[in-house]
XYZ file of C-alpha atoms in Angstrom:
76
model
C 0.000 0.000 0.000
C 2.742 2.419 0.972
C 4.598 1.998 -2.308
C 1.338 2.326 -4.220
C 0.509 5.742 -2.806
C 3.918 7.171 -1.938
C 5.216 7.100 -5.520
C 2.652 9.730 -6.568
C 3.012 13.499 -6.535
C -0.791 13.894 -6.691
C -2.826 14.898 -3.642
C -3.376 11.815 -1.484
C -7.159 11.941 -1.951
C -6.795 11.891 -5.743
C -4.297 9.052 -5.446
C -6.653 6.988 -3.279
C -9.496 7.413 -5.768
C -7.334 6.493 -8.789
C -8.798 3.108 -9.741
C -5.572 2.147 -11.523
C -3.794 2.304 -8.169
C -6.474 1.159 -5.755
C -9.867 -0.229 -6.739
C -13.103 0.541 -4.942
C -12.233 3.728 -3.064
C -14.545 6.603 -3.876
C -15.016 10.105 -2.557
C -16.813 9.251 0.716
C -14.457 6.408 1.649
C -11.343 8.440 0.835
C -12.597 11.412 2.869
C -13.507 9.293 5.880
C -10.226 7.341 5.915
C -8.145 10.498 5.559
C -10.100 12.215 8.344
C -9.656 9.223 10.664
C -5.928 9.121 9.862
C -5.563 12.872 10.422
C -4.159 13.497 6.942
C -4.985 16.571 4.852
C -6.618 15.356 1.585
C -4.696 17.953 -0.444
C -1.313 16.793 0.842
C 1.055 15.309 -1.743
C 0.937 11.512 -1.516
C 4.721 11.168 -1.747
C 5.117 13.252 1.437
C 3.513 10.605 3.655
C 5.833 8.815 6.047
C 5.770 5.034 6.358
C 3.896 5.406 9.649
C 1.294 7.697 8.130
C 0.855 5.293 5.223
C 0.333 2.423 7.658
C -2.222 4.441 9.635
C -4.051 5.419 6.453
C -4.118 1.796 5.276
C -5.553 0.706 8.632
C -8.239 3.406 8.583
C -9.129 2.751 4.946
C -9.629 -0.944 5.691
C -11.782 -0.051 8.710
C -13.964 2.281 6.635
C -14.391 -0.272 3.846
C -15.153 -3.068 6.327
C -17.793 -0.936 8.059
C -19.386 -0.045 4.728
C -19.532 -3.688 3.648
C -21.144 -4.653 6.951
C -23.677 -1.836 6.450
C -24.325 -3.024 2.859
C -23.182 0.245 1.396
C -21.764 3.340 2.922
C -21.447 3.360 6.679
C -23.367 6.673 6.723
C -27.158 6.479 6.800
């Protein structure tokens, strides 16, 4: 995951939503994961540390898991 996002000079939110890099992450999921990880969505993806990448990966998985359990977005 870290290598996938950290080799991009795009904003991290754009990088997360790039389906060629990471499938299934849309606007709501990217926003929620970035908020939970405490990362500014406009920040350049390559500027993330390994620790921040690991935190973002963890939060993204948590958001996606919650949305699957809720049969859609986790926000009703």
